[in-house]
Amino acid sequence: MTGLTRRQKKLLDFISAHQERTGMVPTLREIAAYFGFKSKTGAVNHVKLLRQKGVLESQPRRARSLRVVSPLERFRKRTVDIPLLGSIPAGFGEDRVQEARGCVTIDVQSLGIKPSPVAFALEVKGDSMIGKHIAPGDLVVIEPRAEPKTGDVVAALIDGDSTLKTYMTRNGKPYLKAENPCYPDLIPARELVIQGVMVALIRKR
Amino acid sequence: MTGLTRRQKKLLDFISAHQERTGMVPTLREIAAYFGFKSKTGAVNHVKLLRQKGVLESQPRRARSLRVVSPLERFRKRTVDIPLLGSIPAGFGEDRVQEARGCVTIDVQSLGIKPSPVAFALEVKGDSMIGKHIAPGDLVVIEPRAEPKTGDVVAALIDGDSTLKTYMTRNGKPYLKAENPCYPDLIPARELVIQGVMVALIRKR
DNA sequence: GGTCATAGTGTCCGCATGGACACTATACCA
DNA sequence: TGGTATAGTGTCCATGCGGACACTATGACC
């Protein structure tokens, strides 16, 4: 990986950056133009070398077929975009994406599951789930299309607000409970709307 | 978003899938070939419609310039690939990527920072940091190029193994401590190698 | 001084690719 | 019954694009 000259590294960086920015890999001419080459062949030679060194791949005679090969390549999984919602309105429309406040992009491997298109993320407020080590400020990913099982953490609509609770059954009846001794109440689950099951959590810092 | 016919949705899915798989968007002819169209124009028309409906974008006369526009588009940030290491060897080489066990892909927004190229992820073992709500099985992202500050969680090499501790100072001297009453020891920080500062945490399920 | 790898210029070719146009078929809807 | 939107075939064109070839220049190494 360190067998690259400075120039070659610049080229690789440009290709990556261009892909991030525009969603497509640059053509040889675009590369040449960026570096001020008066001839395309400069770029061609660089790409040839980078391909020999194994950090680039391409398919012959196909437009924009370059691919940056990273050592992590073989581990990479599909990524998904999950809307980060500020709050969940009572209505259960499909199109809550409109009200997104942000977007969480993560690979399905780290997420643990492939979420359905209606999955969403929430920021945790309050410490009612601290007993399950879910802290204020954490992002939780909620999957509505999952049947809650005993012990699962679920998001429920309580007093018009989304709240996290643990799902459990007692005497065959479902209840929700907070994971904090300060809130010992058990809430009968059928009195409210369960919005989904927590499938993952992301905490920064 | 629901103004799409089944056929159009299939097309959009194929474009996304092709991009995921090969890293590049399909050409019009590749689309036509996939769906068994005998003429390219079928694909052309579909793409035209999808563009009118705002779910596709493209630049005129440029190869493979299609882009799937999602409602989350405006929120999407750059993503980074972070190697998931099984264990961290004592040696502090730059090239630990080789020993990666997996790869965590996540957007920098959710991660909180843009990690340096030497950042890595670890799976938490044991409950020594449970007081900070870091549980066994969690993935933590470690940034070596960050100066630990008081209260930060750091990864330190203790007895040849990577362990999470809280960084703190007492009488001007740095110490590490576990966040679990069962492990009350304070360890003088200068006796060991601090591998980096925890910047994020990911928990599945 | 000779050899080799990197780094470029300039030019040509062939095909892959996007795009337009004319025409057909099948629904659905008022 | 006719109009409109979707879905598709067949053909032609201009050009974007990858690739090869010949040639030059500049270092580093021995």
PDB file of N, CA, C and O in Angstrom, chain A residues 75-136:
ATOM      1  N   PHE A  75     -14.415  -7.312   2.824  1.00  0.00           N
ATOM      2  CA  PHE A  75     -15.276  -7.342   4.000  1.00  0.00           C
ATOM      3  C   PHE A  75     -16.502  -6.461   3.851  1.00  0.00           C
ATOM      4  O   PHE A  75     -17.412  -6.535   4.656  1.00  0.00           O
ATOM      5  N   ARG A  76     -16.473  -5.616   2.841  1.00  0.00           N
ATOM      6  CA  ARG A  76     -17.537  -4.619   2.766  1.00  0.00           C
ATOM      7  C   ARG A  76     -18.893  -5.241   2.484  1.00  0.00           C
ATOM      8  O   ARG A  76     -19.037  -6.102   1.640  1.00  0.00           O
ATOM      9  N   LYS A  77     -19.871  -4.774   3.205  1.00  0.00           N
ATOM     10  CA  LYS A  77     -21.236  -5.242   3.019  1.00  0.00           C
ATOM     11  C   LYS A  77     -22.076  -4.120   2.435  1.00  0.00           C
ATOM     12  O   LYS A  77     -21.637  -2.980   2.337  1.00  0.00           O
ATOM     13  N   ARG A  78     -23.293  -4.448   2.104  1.00  0.00           N
ATOM     14  CA  ARG A  78     -24.228  -3.424   1.642  1.00  0.00           C
ATOM     15  C   ARG A  78     -24.476  -2.414   2.738  1.00  0.00           C
ATOM     16  O   ARG A  78     -24.511  -2.755   3.918  1.00  0.00           O
ATOM     17  N   THR A  79     -24.663  -1.199   2.335  1.00  0.00           N
ATOM     18  CA  THR A  79     -25.036  -0.185   3.318  1.00  0.00           C
ATOM     19  C   THR A  79     -26.490   0.211   3.093  1.00  0.00           C
ATOM     20  O   THR A  79     -27.029   0.065   1.998  1.00  0.00           O
ATOM     21  N   VAL A  80     -27.100   0.711   4.141  1.00  0.00           N
ATOM     22  CA  VAL A  80     -28.482   1.182   4.044  1.00  0.00           C
ATOM     23  C   VAL A  80     -28.563   2.593   4.608  1.00  0.00           C
ATOM     24  O   VAL A  80     -27.768   2.978   5.456  1.00  0.00           O
ATOM     25  N   ASP A  81     -29.519   3.347   4.080  1.00  0.00           N
ATOM     26  CA  ASP A  81     -29.772   4.688   4.594  1.00  0.00           C
ATOM     27  C   ASP A  81     -31.030   4.653   5.444  1.00  0.00           C
ATOM     28  O   ASP A  81     -32.083   4.205   4.987  1.00  0.00           O
ATOM     29  N   ILE A  82     -30.912   5.117   6.635  1.00  0.00           N
ATOM     30  CA  ILE A  82     -32.047   5.094   7.555  1.00  0.00           C
ATOM     31  C   ILE A  82     -32.360   6.527   7.965  1.00  0.00           C
ATOM     32  O   ILE A  82     -31.464   7.254   8.417  1.00  0.00           O
ATOM     33  N   PRO A  83     -33.601   6.956   7.794  1.00  0.00           N
ATOM     34  CA  PRO A  83     -33.937   8.338   8.154  1.00  0.00           C
ATOM     35  C   PRO A  83     -33.906   8.540   9.663  1.00  0.00           C
ATOM     36  O   PRO A  83     -34.393   7.708  10.415  1.00  0.00           O
ATOM     37  N   LEU A  84     -33.316   9.632  10.042  1.00  0.00           N
ATOM     38  CA  LEU A  84     -33.299   9.996  11.462  1.00  0.00           C
ATOM     39  C   LEU A  84     -34.467  10.940  11.691  1.00  0.00           C
ATOM     40  O   LEU A  84     -34.501  12.047  11.139  1.00  0.00           O
ATOM     41  N   LEU A  85     -35.423  10.494  12.470  1.00  0.00           N
ATOM     42  CA  LEU A  85     -36.619  11.298  12.692  1.00  0.00           C
ATOM     43  C   LEU A  85     -36.507  12.071  14.004  1.00  0.00           C
ATOM     44  O   LEU A  85     -35.999  11.554  15.002  1.00  0.00           O
ATOM     45  N   GLY A  86     -36.990  13.292  13.974  1.00  0.00           N
ATOM     46  CA  GLY A  86     -36.972  14.083  15.195  1.00  0.00           C
ATOM     47  C   GLY A  86     -38.014  13.588  16.163  1.00  0.00           C
ATOM     48  O   GLY A  86     -37.763  13.378  17.340  1.00  0.00           O
ATOM     49  N   SER A  87     -39.174  13.368  15.641  1.00  0.00           N
ATOM     50  CA  SER A  87     -40.227  12.812  16.484  1.00  0.00           C
ATOM     51  C   SER A  87     -41.159  12.029  15.583  1.00  0.00           C
ATOM     52  O   SER A  87     -41.178  12.235  14.363  1.00  0.00           O
ATOM     53  N   ILE A  88     -41.914  11.150  16.144  1.00  0.00           N
ATOM     54  CA  ILE A  88     -42.808  10.336  15.339  1.00  0.00           C
ATOM     55  C   ILE A  88     -44.233  10.767  15.585  1.00  0.00           C
ATOM     56  O   ILE A  88     -44.731  10.690  16.701  1.00  0.00           O
ATOM     57  N   PRO A  89     -44.872  11.242  14.569  1.00  0.00           N
ATOM     58  CA  PRO A  89     -46.257  11.663  14.749  1.00  0.00           C
ATOM     59  C   PRO A  89     -47.140  10.451  14.997  1.00  0.00           C
ATOM     60  O   PRO A  89     -46.771   9.321  14.700  1.00  0.00           O
ATOM     61  N   ALA A  90     -48.291  10.724  15.540  1.00  0.00           N
ATOM     62  CA  ALA A  90     -49.206   9.640  15.872  1.00  0.00           C
ATOM     63  C   ALA A  90     -49.592   8.849  14.633  1.00  0.00           C
ATOM     64  O   ALA A  90     -49.655   7.631  14.654  1.00  0.00           O
ATOM     65  N   GLY A  91     -49.841   9.555  13.553  1.00  0.00           N
ATOM     66  CA  GLY A  91     -50.261   8.880  12.337  1.00  0.00           C
ATOM     67  C   GLY A  91     -49.196   7.922  11.844  1.00  0.00           C
ATOM     68  O   GLY A  91     -48.001   8.197  11.952  1.00  0.00           O
ATOM     69  N   PHE A  92     -49.646   6.824  11.280  1.00  0.00           N
ATOM     70  CA  PHE A  92     -48.681   5.812  10.905  1.00  0.00           C
ATOM     71  C   PHE A  92     -48.503   5.755   9.407  1.00  0.00           C
ATOM     72  O   PHE A  92     -48.578   4.703   8.801  1.00  0.00           O
ATOM     73  N   GLY A  93     -48.302   6.911   8.809  1.00  0.00           N
ATOM     74  CA  GLY A  93     -48.104   6.937   7.370  1.00  0.00           C
ATOM     75  C   GLY A  93     -46.803   6.273   6.987  1.00  0.00           C
ATOM     76  O   GLY A  93     -45.905   6.126   7.800  1.00  0.00           O
ATOM     77  N   GLU A  94     -46.738   5.883   5.729  1.00  0.00           N
ATOM     78  CA  GLU A  94     -45.522   5.241   5.250  1.00  0.00           C
ATOM     79  C   GLU A  94     -44.431   6.270   4.969  1.00  0.00           C
ATOM     80  O   GLU A  94     -43.264   5.968   4.946  1.00  0.00           O
ATOM     81  N   ASP A  95     -44.879   7.474   4.776  1.00  0.00           N
ATOM     82  CA  ASP A  95     -43.954   8.441   4.194  1.00  0.00           C
ATOM     83  C   ASP A  95     -43.341   9.390   5.217  1.00  0.00           C
ATOM     84  O   ASP A  95     -43.301  10.585   5.036  1.00  0.00           O
ATOM     85  N   ARG A  96     -42.861   8.803   6.265  1.00  0.00           N
ATOM     86  CA  ARG A  96     -42.284   9.655   7.295  1.00  0.00           C
ATOM     87  C   ARG A  96     -40.911  10.162   6.901  1.00  0.00           C
ATOM     88  O   ARG A  96     -40.317  10.959   7.589  1.00  0.00           O
ATOM     89  N   VAL A  97     -40.434   9.614   5.783  1.00  0.00           N
ATOM     90  CA  VAL A  97     -39.115  10.054   5.322  1.00  0.00           C
ATOM     91  C   VAL A  97     -39.102  11.566   5.108  1.00  0.00           C
ATOM     92  O   VAL A  97     -38.097  12.240   5.312  1.00  0.00           O
ATOM     93  N   GLN A  98     -40.240  12.076   4.726  1.00  0.00           N
ATOM     94  CA  GLN A  98     -40.338  13.509   4.459  1.00  0.00           C
ATOM     95  C   GLN A  98     -39.894  14.343   5.648  1.00  0.00           C
ATOM     96  O   GLN A  98     -39.353  15.418   5.502  1.00  0.00           O
ATOM     97  N   GLU A  99     -40.179  13.827   6.800  1.00  0.00           N
ATOM     98  CA  GLU A  99     -39.932  14.627   7.999  1.00  0.00           C
ATOM     99  C   GLU A  99     -38.553  14.324   8.596  1.00  0.00           C
ATOM    100  O   GLU A  99     -38.290  14.666   9.735  1.00  0.00           O
ATOM    101  N   ALA A 100     -37.714  13.678   7.824  1.00  0.00           N
ATOM    102  CA  ALA A 100     -36.414  13.279   8.351  1.00  0.00           C
ATOM    103  C   ALA A 100     -35.592  14.496   8.767  1.00  0.00           C
ATOM    104  O   ALA A 100     -35.667  15.561   8.163  1.00  0.00           O
ATOM    105  N   ARG A 101     -34.823  14.288   9.799  1.00  0.00           N
ATOM    106  CA  ARG A 101     -33.972  15.344  10.319  1.00  0.00           C
ATOM    107  C   ARG A 101     -32.528  15.072   9.901  1.00  0.00           C
ATOM    108  O   ARG A 101     -31.663  15.937   9.983  1.00  0.00           O
ATOM    109  N   GLY A 102     -32.300  13.846   9.517  1.00  0.00           N
ATOM    110  CA  GLY A 102     -30.948  13.469   9.130  1.00  0.00           C
ATOM    111  C   GLY A 102     -30.979  12.084   8.523  1.00  0.00           C
ATOM    112  O   GLY A 102     -32.048  11.551   8.245  1.00  0.00           O
ATOM    113  N   CYS A 103     -29.817  11.525   8.320  1.00  0.00           N
ATOM    114  CA  CYS A 103     -29.733  10.220   7.673  1.00  0.00           C
ATOM    115  C   CYS A 103     -28.580   9.440   8.284  1.00  0.00           C
ATOM    116  O   CYS A 103     -27.476   9.962   8.407  1.00  0.00           O
ATOM    117  N   VAL A 104     -28.866   8.221   8.660  1.00  0.00           N
ATOM    118  CA  VAL A 104     -27.824   7.338   9.174  1.00  0.00           C
ATOM    119  C   VAL A 104     -27.495   6.324   8.096  1.00  0.00           C
ATOM    120  O   VAL A 104     -28.379   5.608   7.643  1.00  0.00           O
ATOM    121  N   THR A 105     -26.247   6.305   7.664  1.00  0.00           N
ATOM    122  CA  THR A 105     -25.810   5.318   6.679  1.00  0.00           C
ATOM    123  C   THR A 105     -24.888   4.331   7.375  1.00  0.00           C
ATOM    124  O   THR A 105     -23.907   4.741   7.996  1.00  0.00           O
ATOM    125  N   ILE A 106     -25.202   3.077   7.258  1.00  0.00           N
ATOM    126  CA  ILE A 106     -24.396   2.061   7.950  1.00  0.00           C
ATOM    127  C   ILE A 106     -24.523   0.744   7.209  1.00  0.00           C
ATOM    128  O   ILE A 106     -25.515   0.505   6.519  1.00  0.00           O
ATOM    129  N   ASP A 107     -23.501  -0.097   7.333  1.00  0.00           N
ATOM    130  CA  ASP A 107     -23.566  -1.389   6.651  1.00  0.00           C
ATOM    131  C   ASP A 107     -24.442  -2.360   7.446  1.00  0.00           C
ATOM    132  O   ASP A 107     -24.524  -2.277   8.663  1.00  0.00           O
ATOM    133  N   VAL A 108     -25.080  -3.259   6.719  1.00  0.00           N
ATOM    134  CA  VAL A 108     -26.045  -4.155   7.350  1.00  0.00           C
ATOM    135  C   VAL A 108     -25.373  -5.114   8.326  1.00  0.00           C
ATOM    136  O   VAL A 108     -25.990  -5.578   9.278  1.00  0.00           O
ATOM    137  N   GLN A 109     -24.128  -5.380   8.094  1.00  0.00           N
ATOM    138  CA  GLN A 109     -23.377  -6.257   8.990  1.00  0.00           C
ATOM    139  C   GLN A 109     -23.322  -5.670  10.396  1.00  0.00           C
ATOM    140  O   GLN A 109     -23.688  -6.317  11.371  1.00  0.00           O
ATOM    141  N   SER A 110     -22.900  -4.431  10.488  1.00  0.00           N
ATOM    142  CA  SER A 110     -22.786  -3.796  11.790  1.00  0.00           C
ATOM    143  C   SER A 110     -24.163  -3.557  12.408  1.00  0.00           C
ATOM    144  O   SER A 110     -24.313  -3.512  13.623  1.00  0.00           O
ATOM    145  N   LEU A 111     -25.145  -3.415  11.546  1.00  0.00           N
ATOM    146  CA  LEU A 111     -26.497  -3.176  12.029  1.00  0.00           C
ATOM    147  C   LEU A 111     -27.111  -4.468  12.555  1.00  0.00           C
ATOM    148  O   LEU A 111     -27.997  -4.446  13.398  1.00  0.00           O
ATOM    149  N   GLY A 112     -26.628  -5.585  12.048  1.00  0.00           N
ATOM    150  CA  GLY A 112     -27.115  -6.866  12.526  1.00  0.00           C
ATOM    151  C   GLY A 112     -28.197  -7.446  11.639  1.00  0.00           C
ATOM    152  O   GLY A 112     -28.326  -8.648  11.518  1.00  0.00           O
ATOM    153  N   ILE A 113     -28.996  -6.584  11.023  1.00  0.00           N
ATOM    154  CA  ILE A 113     -30.054  -7.071  10.151  1.00  0.00           C
ATOM    155  C   ILE A 113     -30.170  -6.153   8.947  1.00  0.00           C
ATOM    156  O   ILE A 113     -29.631  -5.057   8.944  1.00  0.00           O
ATOM    157  N   LYS A 114     -30.862  -6.619   7.931  1.00  0.00           N
ATOM    158  CA  LYS A 114     -31.223  -5.734   6.827  1.00  0.00           C
ATOM    159  C   LYS A 114     -32.576  -5.125   7.152  1.00  0.00           C
ATOM    160  O   LYS A 114     -33.587  -5.826   7.187  1.00  0.00           O
ATOM    161  N   PRO A 115     -32.597  -3.839   7.412  1.00  0.00           N
ATOM    162  CA  PRO A 115     -33.849  -3.223   7.848  1.00  0.00           C
ATOM    163  C   PRO A 115     -34.839  -3.083   6.697  1.00  0.00           C
ATOM    164  O   PRO A 115     -34.446  -3.018   5.541  1.00  0.00           O
ATOM    165  N   SER A 116     -36.100  -3.063   7.029  1.00  0.00           N
ATOM    166  CA  SER A 116     -37.127  -2.835   6.017  1.00  0.00           C
ATOM    167  C   SER A 116     -37.109  -1.365   5.626  1.00  0.00           C
ATOM    168  O   SER A 116     -36.519  -0.540   6.312  1.00  0.00           O
ATOM    169  N   PRO A 117     -37.752  -1.024   4.523  1.00  0.00           N
ATOM    170  CA  PRO A 117     -37.727   0.376   4.069  1.00  0.00           C
ATOM    171  C   PRO A 117     -38.394   1.343   5.044  1.00  0.00           C
ATOM    172  O   PRO A 117     -38.205   2.549   4.923  1.00  0.00           O
ATOM    173  N   VAL A 118     -39.165   0.834   5.991  1.00  0.00           N
ATOM    174  CA  VAL A 118     -39.845   1.736   6.910  1.00  0.00           C
ATOM    175  C   VAL A 118     -39.093   1.903   8.226  1.00  0.00           C
ATOM    176  O   VAL A 118     -39.594   2.541   9.146  1.00  0.00           O
ATOM    177  N   ALA A 119     -37.928   1.290   8.310  1.00  0.00           N
ATOM    178  CA  ALA A 119     -37.141   1.451   9.535  1.00  0.00           C
ATOM    179  C   ALA A 119     -36.718   2.906   9.683  1.00  0.00           C
ATOM    180  O   ALA A 119     -36.618   3.647   8.710  1.00  0.00           O
ATOM    181  N   PHE A 120     -36.498   3.315  10.902  1.00  0.00           N
ATOM    182  CA  PHE A 120     -36.079   4.689  11.144  1.00  0.00           C
ATOM    183  C   PHE A 120     -35.192   4.747  12.383  1.00  0.00           C
ATOM    184  O   PHE A 120     -35.054   3.756  13.105  1.00  0.00           O
ATOM    185  N   ALA A 121     -34.592   5.897  12.588  1.00  0.00           N
ATOM    186  CA  ALA A 121     -33.715   6.072  13.747  1.00  0.00           C
ATOM    187  C   ALA A 121     -34.252   7.203  14.616  1.00  0.00           C
ATOM    188  O   ALA A 121     -34.900   8.131  14.121  1.00  0.00           O
ATOM    189  N   LEU A 122     -34.001   7.121  15.887  1.00  0.00           N
ATOM    190  CA  LEU A 122     -34.446   8.126  16.849  1.00  0.00           C
ATOM    191  C   LEU A 122     -33.296   8.482  17.770  1.00  0.00           C
ATOM    192  O   LEU A 122     -32.428   7.661  18.023  1.00  0.00           O
ATOM    193  N   GLU A 123     -33.317   9.683  18.270  1.00  0.00           N
ATOM    194  CA  GLU A 123     -32.364  10.030  19.311  1.00  0.00           C
ATOM    195  C   GLU A 123     -33.010   9.778  20.660  1.00  0.00           C
ATOM    196  O   GLU A 123     -34.149  10.173  20.902  1.00  0.00           O
ATOM    197  N   VAL A 124     -32.257   9.124  21.514  1.00  0.00           N
ATOM    198  CA  VAL A 124     -32.799   8.780  22.830  1.00  0.00           C
ATOM    199  C   VAL A 124     -32.841  10.021  23.709  1.00  0.00           C
ATOM    200  O   VAL A 124     -31.864  10.774  23.768  1.00  0.00           O
ATOM    201  N   LYS A 125     -33.972  10.219  24.356  1.00  0.00           N
ATOM    202  CA  LYS A 125     -34.082  11.333  25.300  1.00  0.00           C
ATOM    203  C   LYS A 125     -34.412  10.764  26.672  1.00  0.00           C
ATOM    204  O   LYS A 125     -35.275   9.913  26.795  1.00  0.00           O
ATOM    205  N   GLY A 126     -33.748  11.218  27.664  1.00  0.00           N
ATOM    206  CA  GLY A 126     -34.007  10.733  29.019  1.00  0.00           C
ATOM    207  C   GLY A 126     -33.279   9.429  29.298  1.00  0.00           C
ATOM    208  O   GLY A 126     -32.733   8.797  28.396  1.00  0.00           O
ATOM    209  N   ASP A 127     -33.282   9.050  30.548  1.00  0.00           N
ATOM    210  CA  ASP A 127     -32.482   7.895  30.951  1.00  0.00           C
ATOM    211  C   ASP A 127     -33.359   6.739  31.391  1.00  0.00           C
ATOM    212  O   ASP A 127     -32.954   5.934  32.220  1.00  0.00           O
ATOM    213  N   SER A 128     -34.555   6.656  30.822  1.00  0.00           N
ATOM    214  CA  SER A 128     -35.474   5.624  31.291  1.00  0.00           C
ATOM    215  C   SER A 128     -34.996   4.222  30.927  1.00  0.00           C
ATOM    216  O   SER A 128     -35.467   3.244  31.476  1.00  0.00           O
ATOM    217  N   MET A 129     -34.054   4.100  30.000  1.00  0.00           N
ATOM    218  CA  MET A 129     -33.578   2.777  29.601  1.00  0.00           C
ATOM    219  C   MET A 129     -32.133   2.547  30.021  1.00  0.00           C
ATOM    220  O   MET A 129     -31.436   1.701  29.469  1.00  0.00           O
ATOM    221  N   ILE A 130     -31.726   3.311  31.010  1.00  0.00           N
ATOM    222  CA  ILE A 130     -30.315   3.260  31.383  1.00  0.00           C
ATOM    223  C   ILE A 130     -29.921   1.867  31.910  1.00  0.00           C
ATOM    224  O   ILE A 130     -28.770   1.464  31.791  1.00  0.00           O
ATOM    225  N   GLY A 131     -30.911   1.160  32.439  1.00  0.00           N
ATOM    226  CA  GLY A 131     -30.620  -0.184  32.939  1.00  0.00           C
ATOM    227  C   GLY A 131     -30.228  -1.140  31.830  1.00  0.00           C
ATOM    228  O   GLY A 131     -29.590  -2.163  32.057  1.00  0.00           O
ATOM    229  N   LYS A 132     -30.607  -0.805  30.597  1.00  0.00           N
ATOM    230  CA  LYS A 132     -30.153  -1.606  29.457  1.00  0.00           C
ATOM    231  C   LYS A 132     -29.026  -0.892  28.729  1.00  0.00           C
ATOM    232  O   LYS A 132     -28.742  -1.170  27.561  1.00  0.00           O
ATOM    233  N   HIS A 133     -28.440   0.064  29.393  1.00  0.00           N
ATOM    234  CA  HIS A 133     -27.270   0.754  28.862  1.00  0.00           C
ATOM    235  C   HIS A 133     -27.583   1.516  27.592  1.00  0.00           C
ATOM    236  O   HIS A 133     -26.800   1.542  26.647  1.00  0.00           O
ATOM    237  N   ILE A 134     -28.776   2.090  27.592  1.00  0.00           N
ATOM    238  CA  ILE A 134     -29.172   2.992  26.514  1.00  0.00           C
ATOM    239  C   ILE A 134     -29.231   4.383  27.114  1.00  0.00           C
ATOM    240  O   ILE A 134     -30.043   4.647  27.996  1.00  0.00           O
ATOM    241  N   ALA A 135     -28.347   5.241  26.662  1.00  0.00           N
ATOM    242  CA  ALA A 135     -28.150   6.532  27.325  1.00  0.00           C
ATOM    243  C   ALA A 135     -28.730   7.670  26.484  1.00  0.00           C
ATOM    244  O   ALA A 135     -28.907   7.532  25.268  1.00  0.00           O
ATOM    245  N   PRO A 136     -29.039   8.781  27.124  1.00  0.00           N
ATOM    246  CA  PRO A 136     -29.523   9.941  26.378  1.00  0.00           C
ATOM    247  C   PRO A 136     -28.523  10.363  25.309  1.00  0.00           C
ATOM    248  O   PRO A 136     -27.314  10.341  25.558  1.00  0.00           O
TER     249      PRO A 136
END
